[in-house]
Amino acid sequence: MYRYDNFDARFVSERTNQFRDQIARRLKGELSEEQFRPLRLMNGVYLQLHAYMLRIAIPYGTLSGAQMHKLADIADRFDRSYGHFTTRQNIQLNWMGLSNIPDILEELASVEMHAIQTSGNCIRNVTTDPYAGAIAGEAEDPRAVAELIRQWSSLHPEFSFLPRKFKVAITASEGDRAAIKVHDVGLQLCENDAGEAGVRVWVGGGLGRTPLIASVIRDWLPLGDLLGYLEALMRVYNRHGRRDNKYKARIKILLQALGLEELTRQVDAEFAKIDHIDPDNVRSELDRIRAFFAPPPLEESADEGTLQSDLAENQAFARWIQNNSVDHKVPGHTIVTISLKPIGGIPGDATSDQMHLIANLATLYSHDEIRTTHEQNIVLPHVRKADLHHLYKALADAGLGTANAGLASDIIACPGLDYCSLATARSIPVAQNISKRLEARENDVGPLKIKISGCINACGHHHVGHIGILGLDKAGKEYYQITLGGSGDENASIGEILGPGFSYDKIDGAVETLVDTYQSIRTGDERFLDTYRRVGADPFKEALYATA
Amino acid sequence: MTTHILTANHLAEGHVVFLGENGIWVSNANHAVRASSPEDKTRLDQSGSAAKAASLVIEPYLVEVEANENTNIPIKTRERMRTLGPTVRLDLGYQSGTWKPDTYAYTGEEIVQI
Ligand code: SF4
């Protein structure tokens, strides 16, 4: 794992002290709310429906056991003993008092964490593949490049007041588990024809009011040029991105306005002028960072212990292995997904006891490594096959053994109207109702991604759900619009609106009808998305609206 | 005629508050003072601005309620949830009985702890 150097430690500590002082001045009335608001947002403090919310950054979704223990301690001491893992691989605490926040930030700093750049119009936490460094076929561990970008973007004087927030995602696999094509910038680490390490750059993807799939702006760039190129791209965006209308301020709108060719021309011209970032320095800094992400000492082994007999004897364990584990690149090991989607539970929530347990299990069984996923689950990336049954039993005893990763009840849902001050409708209880309805047959249904947002901001990624649900307010009543055919993977697509929406009472039944329809028309081992792409929306519309 | 109460969040602690009798901010919406006439609503609004300027609360605004004998029930789901807590965690928020002490008032000159 990356360890702070003196610069990082000093910067985080100075920022904590600065914010402690700003909070004290606010509480004494020396700063007005208007003056204070941007300062608190720069430190991840929002005002939500019931209280302040603190969003803590989990850079590229990687945590050690000690960091997870610290998050659990903070949830216990200062909040209501639980945390909510978000679609940006961060964690939110929902019941914060302002006066406690400086102490919390100090606690976080003691384990090299903070809440900086989790809000505001800056470059946000860089997200990546939760299987990074563990899955076969990667160009390299993308977290080293993500850390390089974190260092470059943190405190960057030019990019602290962008036209709008800016999100970067990075993957090193052909299979995209980081949804890079729906980010402002998506990076795919890959080799060129000569076998040199580099990166493909996508630009202008995003969800929200104007959902768009990103375009390739550079097919391949040597890694030494990455920061210079990003700096050029950010400069063009900073200069021309609209500041007069926040709904038109993201880079995707600039891309639409200029066209890809012109944007590429401007970025290339700016890149040619950049002479203050030396590619050799970038390369050597990347080498320094890579050392922190050296793979753990895993021994190739054919020894699976009692795995086969345990699988034969324990059906629930076998189902969990089938759905929640993926082969590791080192034989004898597995990547495990811990579902934070218990049937009828709140997607992404974990109690502090569960967080402590995950931390202990990571230390015992996963070389002290934990990943958070944009699908609001947890991953233990390096588990020996021989340890899987012990791990499963410990998780299942704590309500963390749900065998539903990638299935119908593994639903992404934003906090929605239950917590979020921007929401137009609830998301969480809709997810709970759907998961209860579909649980019994979800193994027959197979891979299905249902994603729910409580407003058009789309934090629940509904546009890229195979079934997407957007909660709206219609004359004071919650009302849900369905989109079909979205996908956030390497074949990304934006879902199409199906037709008139449904009331809160009807939406879970409507989703069940869609699943019935799929099961009645699928051929072979088609996934829901494959069937939709083959037949289009008509059979689904007919089933939903014919009798309406 | 519609009835309104005044709500905000407590600056230091963040929790939801309502303006009660004698300028005291309370956590139970049923104890909030009501305004029905335009003059009363303007007065409530002004009290909110004054408490905001005095750094006692943030984001004060009027909420329309159904005024019953002993209860003020907000018309909008969002506001109902602020008086209670999340619908998905009935053990959290004011619905769980964890009322905050009604300890602060802004007298027009200073914040007093009662
Ligand atoms: S999508 Fe809307 S309701 Fe959901 S968390 Fe984002 S802003 Fe809040």
XYZ file of C-alpha atoms in Angstrom, chain A:
548
model
C 0.000 0.000 0.000
C 1.061 3.552 -0.564
C 2.523 5.204 2.555
C 2.483 8.954 3.088
C 5.813 10.704 2.717
C 6.665 13.774 4.819
C 4.965 16.070 2.338
C 1.665 14.142 2.450
C 1.715 13.915 6.245
C 2.449 17.617 6.660
C -0.177 18.651 4.130
C -2.929 16.585 5.760
C -1.992 17.753 9.229
C -1.836 21.404 8.167
C -5.209 21.113 6.477
C -6.724 19.581 9.626
C -5.409 22.415 11.773
C -6.591 24.989 9.278
C -10.087 23.489 9.217
C -10.167 23.271 13.031
C -9.527 26.991 13.097
C -12.138 27.665 10.402
C -14.768 25.677 12.323
C -13.943 27.550 15.539
C -14.351 30.864 13.730
C -17.627 29.706 12.213
C -19.010 28.642 15.584
C -18.044 32.009 17.060
C -19.821 33.738 14.195
C -16.653 35.217 12.722
C -17.388 33.444 9.436
C -20.851 33.499 7.872
C -22.381 30.347 6.392
C -21.814 31.785 2.931
C -18.105 32.199 3.700
C -17.804 28.877 5.473
C -19.760 26.646 3.096
C -17.023 26.312 0.421
C -14.483 25.649 3.170
C -16.503 22.828 4.709
C -17.211 21.323 1.285
C -13.475 21.322 0.528
C -13.154 19.106 3.581
C -15.971 16.726 2.691
C -18.632 18.158 5.051
C -22.132 18.425 3.553
C -25.414 19.389 5.173
C -27.894 16.605 4.516
C -31.466 15.985 5.537
C -30.944 15.085 9.189
C -27.480 16.401 10.032
C -24.028 17.056 8.588
C -22.568 14.265 6.504
C -18.833 13.605 6.318
C -17.532 11.973 3.151
C -14.163 10.345 3.726
C -11.885 9.636 0.772
C -10.742 6.085 0.146
C -8.138 6.650 -2.574
C -8.713 4.170 -5.426
C -10.825 2.127 -3.022
C -7.905 0.614 -1.113
C -7.899 0.206 2.672
C -5.706 -1.602 5.164
C -7.130 -3.412 8.169
C -5.983 -0.571 10.435
C -7.765 2.002 8.277
C -11.006 0.014 8.280
C -10.749 -0.346 12.079
C -10.318 3.416 12.326
C -13.406 4.070 10.198
C -15.379 1.729 12.448
C -14.049 3.462 15.596
C -15.041 6.863 14.221
C -18.516 5.564 13.346
C -18.849 4.293 16.913
C -17.472 7.311 18.737
C -18.879 10.135 16.653
C -21.751 8.766 14.583
C -24.425 6.055 14.809
C -22.165 2.994 14.533
C -22.465 2.448 10.805
C -21.091 3.795 7.550
C -22.350 3.972 3.986
C -19.987 2.876 1.194
C -20.625 4.932 -1.929
C -20.503 4.465 -5.679
C -17.267 6.479 -5.726
C -15.517 3.957 -3.469
C -15.704 6.386 -0.522
C -17.506 6.157 2.809
C -20.088 8.542 4.265
C -21.091 9.094 7.883
C -24.559 10.551 8.138
C -25.067 11.950 11.639
C -22.177 14.322 12.160
C -21.897 17.338 14.413
C -19.641 20.141 13.179
C -17.823 20.461 16.480
C -16.491 16.873 16.298
C -15.109 17.062 12.813
C -11.599 18.379 13.576
C -11.050 15.519 16.024
C -12.302 13.042 13.440
C -9.947 14.442 10.803
C -7.074 14.086 13.254
C -8.039 10.459 13.861
C -8.158 9.884 10.114
C -4.751 11.504 9.613
C -3.283 9.041 12.118
C -4.012 6.272 9.565
C -3.115 8.395 6.532
C -6.667 9.252 5.520
C -8.608 12.476 5.014
C -11.773 13.931 3.500
C -10.148 16.347 1.078
C -11.354 16.561 -2.541
C -14.478 14.547 -1.836
C -16.543 17.596 -2.750
C -16.244 20.852 -4.642
C -15.202 21.694 -8.165
C -11.864 19.940 -8.114
C -10.384 16.660 -9.304
C -12.087 14.098 -7.076
C -10.903 10.806 -5.667
C -9.514 8.692 -8.534
C -11.421 5.416 -8.728
C -10.271 2.106 -10.118
C -10.863 -1.600 -10.564
C -11.431 -3.286 -7.179
C -9.596 -6.347 -8.529
C -6.485 -4.240 -9.279
C -3.242 -6.121 -8.766
C -5.068 -9.420 -8.237
C -6.783 -10.253 -11.524
C -4.950 -11.880 -14.445
C -4.354 -9.994 -17.660
C -3.725 -6.470 -16.359
C -1.177 -4.246 -18.058
C -0.033 -3.364 -14.539
C -1.568 -2.524 -11.152
C -3.560 0.637 -12.016
C -3.392 1.909 -8.431
C 0.185 3.124 -8.921
C -0.981 5.387 -11.751
C -4.033 6.389 -9.699
C -1.709 7.415 -6.857
C 0.470 9.369 -9.295
C -2.646 11.284 -10.389
C -3.724 11.796 -6.772
C -0.389 13.412 -5.969
C -0.452 15.587 -9.068
C -4.057 16.711 -8.530
C -4.022 17.246 -4.741
C -3.433 20.909 -3.995
C -2.941 21.658 -7.691
C -3.196 25.453 -7.667
C -4.584 25.683 -11.185
C -7.293 23.075 -10.739
C -8.862 23.858 -7.363
C -11.695 25.927 -8.823
C -12.720 24.142 -11.986
C -16.008 24.913 -13.756
C -17.378 21.767 -12.089
C -16.251 18.597 -10.311
C -13.956 16.320 -12.294
C -13.889 12.544 -11.997
C -11.151 10.245 -13.235
C -11.363 6.443 -13.350
C -8.668 4.020 -14.383
C -8.446 0.377 -15.345
C -5.681 -1.863 -16.599
C -7.887 -4.647 -17.947
C -9.853 -5.150 -21.123
C -12.875 -5.994 -18.958
C -13.878 -2.689 -17.377
C -14.899 -2.894 -13.716
C -14.229 0.809 -13.107
C -16.842 2.246 -15.498
C -14.176 4.412 -17.149
C -16.444 5.400 -20.055
C -18.851 7.290 -17.836
C -16.204 9.493 -16.219
C -14.894 12.918 -17.210
C -11.635 11.180 -17.996
C -11.252 7.427 -18.265
C -7.813 5.858 -18.493
C -7.050 2.390 -19.743
C -3.507 1.196 -19.194
C -2.368 -0.782 -22.209
C 0.618 -1.501 -24.389
C 1.176 -0.169 -27.899
C 2.050 -2.384 -30.844
C 5.713 -2.220 -29.876
C 4.884 -3.577 -26.411
C 5.596 -0.293 -24.584
C 3.568 0.569 -21.465
C 1.157 3.428 -21.923
C -2.401 4.585 -21.591
C -5.497 5.132 -23.730
C -7.370 8.304 -22.784
C -11.159 8.617 -22.900
C -12.873 11.932 -22.347
C -16.336 13.365 -21.855
C -18.254 10.495 -20.336
C -20.685 11.085 -17.498
C -24.119 10.460 -16.053
C -26.470 12.995 -14.448
C -28.691 15.285 -16.472
C -26.851 14.600 -19.737
C -25.651 10.987 -19.765
C -22.907 10.343 -22.318
C -20.384 7.655 -23.141
C -16.803 8.934 -23.375
C -14.809 9.207 -26.608
C -11.179 8.255 -27.144
C -9.124 11.433 -27.320
C -5.725 9.702 -27.375
C -5.390 6.127 -28.467
C -2.056 5.642 -26.776
C 0.246 7.830 -24.742
C 3.512 6.837 -23.067
C 3.111 6.856 -19.281
C 5.814 9.504 -18.929
C 3.544 11.907 -20.820
C 0.421 11.201 -18.796
C 0.615 14.102 -16.343
C 1.628 16.609 -19.008
C -1.274 15.483 -21.179
C -3.771 15.589 -18.306
C -2.507 19.037 -17.381
C -3.103 20.183 -20.968
C -6.568 18.672 -21.016
C -7.479 20.258 -17.683
C -6.231 23.633 -18.899
C -8.438 23.520 -21.977
C -11.393 22.501 -19.810
C -10.619 25.123 -17.182
C -10.400 27.803 -19.840
C -13.483 26.919 -21.911
C -15.741 24.913 -19.594
C -18.912 26.884 -18.868
C -19.157 28.608 -15.527
C -22.490 30.302 -16.194
C -24.653 27.184 -15.943
C -23.727 24.323 -13.634
C -25.782 21.892 -15.693
C -23.616 22.619 -18.692
C -20.285 22.868 -16.918
C -18.872 19.341 -17.187
C -16.256 18.514 -19.800
C -18.774 16.299 -21.629
C -20.702 19.447 -22.599
C -17.508 21.146 -23.777
C -16.787 18.063 -25.878
C -20.271 18.300 -27.385
C -19.866 22.005 -28.072
C -16.404 21.822 -29.648
C -16.575 18.363 -31.191
C -13.931 15.704 -30.605
C -11.653 16.895 -33.388
C -11.450 20.474 -32.132
C -11.081 19.440 -28.491
C -8.276 17.081 -29.508
C -6.594 19.844 -31.493
C -6.745 22.268 -28.576
C -5.473 19.719 -26.060
C -2.638 18.687 -28.378
C -1.678 22.338 -28.914
C -1.643 22.938 -25.158
C 0.283 19.724 -24.577
C 2.958 20.859 -27.028
C 3.468 23.975 -24.886
C 3.885 22.115 -21.613
C 7.545 22.011 -20.696
C 7.380 22.099 -16.909
C 6.527 18.421 -16.468
C 9.504 16.258 -17.364
C 8.447 12.782 -18.589
C 11.607 11.293 -17.046
C 10.596 12.634 -13.643
C 7.086 11.263 -14.094
C 8.507 7.860 -14.961
C 10.871 7.791 -11.998
C 8.142 8.985 -9.613
C 5.872 6.269 -10.966
C 8.618 3.712 -10.351
C 8.940 4.953 -6.774
C 5.177 4.641 -6.284
C 5.013 1.217 -7.952
C 7.237 -0.174 -5.206
C 4.404 0.508 -2.715
C 2.066 -1.619 -4.777
C 4.362 -4.614 -5.086
C 2.219 -7.750 -5.043
C 1.959 -9.533 -1.693
C 4.099 -12.662 -1.308
C 1.553 -15.206 -2.506
C 2.773 -18.734 -3.023
C 1.472 -20.599 -6.022
C -0.188 -23.628 -4.604
C -2.414 -26.453 -5.688
C -3.309 -27.109 -2.053
C -6.963 -26.212 -1.573
C -7.211 -27.759 1.884
C -10.689 -29.177 2.430
C -12.295 -26.839 -0.125
C -13.790 -29.520 -2.368
C -15.377 -31.480 0.486
C -16.629 -28.255 2.104
C -18.229 -27.274 -1.199
C -19.878 -30.650 -1.511
C -21.252 -30.497 2.042
C -22.342 -26.889 2.278
C -24.680 -25.664 -0.457
C -24.813 -22.098 0.794
C -21.015 -21.940 0.775
C -20.943 -23.411 -2.743
C -23.369 -20.756 -3.971
C -21.328 -18.038 -2.326
C -18.156 -19.303 -4.022
C -19.957 -19.456 -7.337
C -21.285 -15.898 -7.142
C -18.850 -14.016 -4.935
C -15.416 -15.261 -5.949
C -13.186 -14.870 -8.974
C -9.886 -16.572 -9.766
C -6.777 -14.735 -8.666
C -3.832 -14.430 -11.041
C -1.789 -16.547 -8.640
C -3.047 -20.142 -8.680
C -4.401 -21.322 -5.353
C -5.888 -17.883 -4.563
C -9.200 -16.151 -5.011
C -10.630 -12.634 -5.142
C -13.643 -12.494 -2.829
C -16.561 -10.069 -2.916
C -18.234 -9.392 0.424
C -21.742 -8.324 -0.443
C -23.092 -5.290 1.394
C -26.524 -6.105 -0.038
C -28.246 -8.423 2.414
C -31.726 -9.290 1.160
C -34.000 -6.467 2.268
C -31.013 -4.527 3.656
C -29.613 -1.098 2.855
C -27.186 -1.223 -0.085
C -23.685 -0.181 0.920
C -24.273 0.096 4.671
C -22.026 -1.711 7.139
C -22.181 -1.544 10.922
C -19.043 -0.697 12.842
C -18.944 -4.291 14.144
C -19.041 -5.564 10.569
C -16.277 -3.133 9.597
C -14.112 -4.357 12.473
C -14.739 -7.950 11.408
C -13.852 -7.217 7.767
C -10.653 -5.547 8.960
C -9.715 -8.581 11.068
C -10.514 -11.019 8.267
C -8.484 -8.952 5.790
C -5.502 -9.118 8.118
C -5.948 -12.859 8.637
C -6.787 -13.932 5.106
C -6.065 -11.184 2.558
C -2.619 -9.790 3.326
C -4.252 -6.900 5.141
C -5.856 -5.544 1.974
C -9.434 -4.405 1.493
C -11.041 -2.800 -1.532
C -14.260 -0.865 -1.761
C -16.159 -1.170 -5.035
C -18.225 1.321 -7.011
C -20.990 -1.252 -6.750
C -21.027 -0.615 -2.987
C -19.482 -3.925 -1.952
C -16.175 -4.869 -0.353
C -13.478 -7.002 -1.943
C -10.778 -9.063 -0.249
C -8.317 -9.405 -3.110
C -5.838 -12.081 -2.017
C -7.483 -15.036 -0.270
C -5.976 -18.557 -0.260
C -8.441 -21.137 -1.531
C -7.673 -23.215 1.534
C -8.973 -20.350 3.738
C -12.233 -19.735 1.902
C -14.473 -21.832 4.112
C -13.191 -20.248 7.349
C -13.652 -16.831 5.792
C -17.166 -17.613 4.627
C -18.273 -18.915 8.017
C -17.002 -15.825 9.793
C -18.734 -13.546 7.279
C -22.006 -15.473 7.282
C -22.152 -15.371 11.101
C -21.999 -11.566 10.890
C -24.657 -11.195 8.182
C -22.029 -10.648 5.486
C -22.349 -13.922 3.644
C -25.009 -13.001 1.074
C -24.230 -14.923 -2.122
C -25.541 -12.371 -4.599
C -22.614 -10.530 -6.230
C -23.669 -9.494 -9.730
C -27.219 -10.821 -9.296
C -30.602 -9.100 -9.127
C -30.427 -8.263 -5.420
C -26.902 -6.797 -5.687
C -28.500 -3.415 -6.328
C -26.717 -0.079 -6.383
C -28.860 2.530 -4.625
C -27.872 6.050 -3.691
C -29.010 7.381 -0.260
C -32.030 9.045 -1.910
C -34.662 10.927 0.007
C -33.982 9.043 3.235
C -30.774 11.036 3.686
C -29.967 13.296 0.755
C -31.075 16.897 0.654
C -31.087 16.952 -3.156
C -33.288 13.890 -3.580
C -36.652 13.850 -5.303
C -37.610 10.331 -4.156
C -36.427 7.453 -2.004
C -34.008 4.874 -3.446
C -33.169 2.576 -0.550
C -36.617 1.113 0.198
C -37.169 0.540 -3.520
C -33.965 -1.517 -3.579
C -35.077 -3.378 -0.457
C -38.453 -4.273 -1.968
C -36.947 -5.409 -5.271
C -34.322 -7.541 -3.572
C -36.968 -9.275 -1.460
C -39.128 -9.902 -4.538
C -36.361 -11.346 -6.713
C -34.233 -13.188 -4.184
C -35.802 -16.604 -4.611
C -35.064 -16.821 -8.315
C -32.039 -14.641 -8.784
C -29.722 -17.572 -9.437
C -31.977 -18.621 -12.324
C -32.143 -15.069 -13.602
C -28.343 -14.750 -13.705
C -26.271 -11.580 -14.077
C -28.485 -8.524 -13.711
C -27.482 -5.032 -12.697
C -30.247 -2.920 -11.192
C -29.248 0.630 -10.277
C -31.353 3.262 -8.540
C -30.894 7.019 -8.135
C -33.037 9.316 -6.013
C -32.646 12.246 -8.410
C -31.290 13.203 -11.800
C -27.767 13.595 -10.383
C -27.495 9.839 -10.903
C -25.211 8.900 -8.006
C -26.867 5.472 -8.222
C -25.643 5.174 -11.859
C -29.151 4.315 -13.077
C -28.311 5.192 -16.699
C -25.856 2.294 -16.837
C -28.060 -0.244 -15.076
C -29.354 -3.120 -17.156
C -32.492 -1.955 -15.381
C -32.139 1.649 -14.231
C -34.572 3.382 -11.911
C -34.742 7.131 -11.433
C -36.830 8.497 -8.558
C -38.678 11.731 -9.330
C -41.291 13.911 -7.694
C -44.582 14.182 -9.535
C -47.014 16.570 -7.888
C -45.601 15.780 -4.447
C -45.592 12.009 -4.941
C -42.623 9.724 -5.504
C -42.568 8.462 -9.031
C -40.063 6.156 -10.729
C -38.873 6.157 -14.319
C -37.368 2.964 -15.761
C -34.504 2.777 -18.257
C -33.381 -0.445 -19.896
C -30.188 -1.580 -21.575
C -27.598 0.521 -19.798
C -24.151 -0.826 -19.056
C -21.031 0.585 -17.396
C -18.553 -2.030 -18.611
C -16.257 -2.176 -21.641
C -19.356 -2.231 -23.882
C -20.866 0.749 -22.115
C -24.282 2.044 -23.117
C -26.831 4.481 -21.746
C -30.212 2.983 -20.899
C -33.321 4.015 -22.828
C -36.372 5.348 -21.044
C -39.064 2.705 -21.335
C -42.251 4.732 -20.963
C -44.396 6.315 -18.264
C -43.109 5.886 -14.720
C -44.522 4.023 -11.737
C -45.582 4.968 -8.238
C -43.615 3.892 -5.176
C -46.053 1.010 -4.594
C -45.826 -0.284 -8.140
C -42.173 0.016 -9.061
C -40.924 -3.268 -7.580
C -43.773 -5.138 -9.283
C -42.867 -3.452 -12.568
C -39.271 -4.646 -12.230
C -40.517 -8.157 -11.560
C -42.572 -8.009 -14.764
C -39.437 -7.027 -16.697
C -37.578 -9.984 -15.220
C -40.509 -12.322 -16.036
C -40.447 -11.069 -19.599
C -36.719 -11.633 -19.916
C -36.989 -15.169 -18.562
C -39.763 -15.981 -21.008
C -37.885 -14.785 -24.109
C -34.211 -15.404 -23.402
C -32.411 -17.972 -25.491
C -29.514 -20.125 -24.338
C -27.425 -18.504 -21.659
C -28.222 -14.926 -22.656
C -27.906 -12.395 -19.858
C -30.711 -9.859 -19.359
C -28.644 -7.275 -21.213
C -27.956 -9.618 -24.136
C -31.649 -10.341 -24.508
C -32.497 -6.652 -24.389
C -29.858 -5.890 -27.004
C -31.236 -8.658 -29.224
C -34.951 -7.900 -28.990
C -35.078 -4.212 -28.055
C -37.577 -2.569 -25.754
C -40.855 -3.678 -27.365
C -41.519 -6.979 -25.569
C -40.731 -5.288 -22.245
C -42.984 -2.323 -23.018
C -45.762 -4.628 -24.052
C -45.524 -6.604 -20.841
C -45.468 -3.478 -18.690
C -47.974 -1.256 -20.399
C -50.291 -3.488 -22.439
C -52.721 -3.967 -19.578
C -52.152 -0.535 -18.027
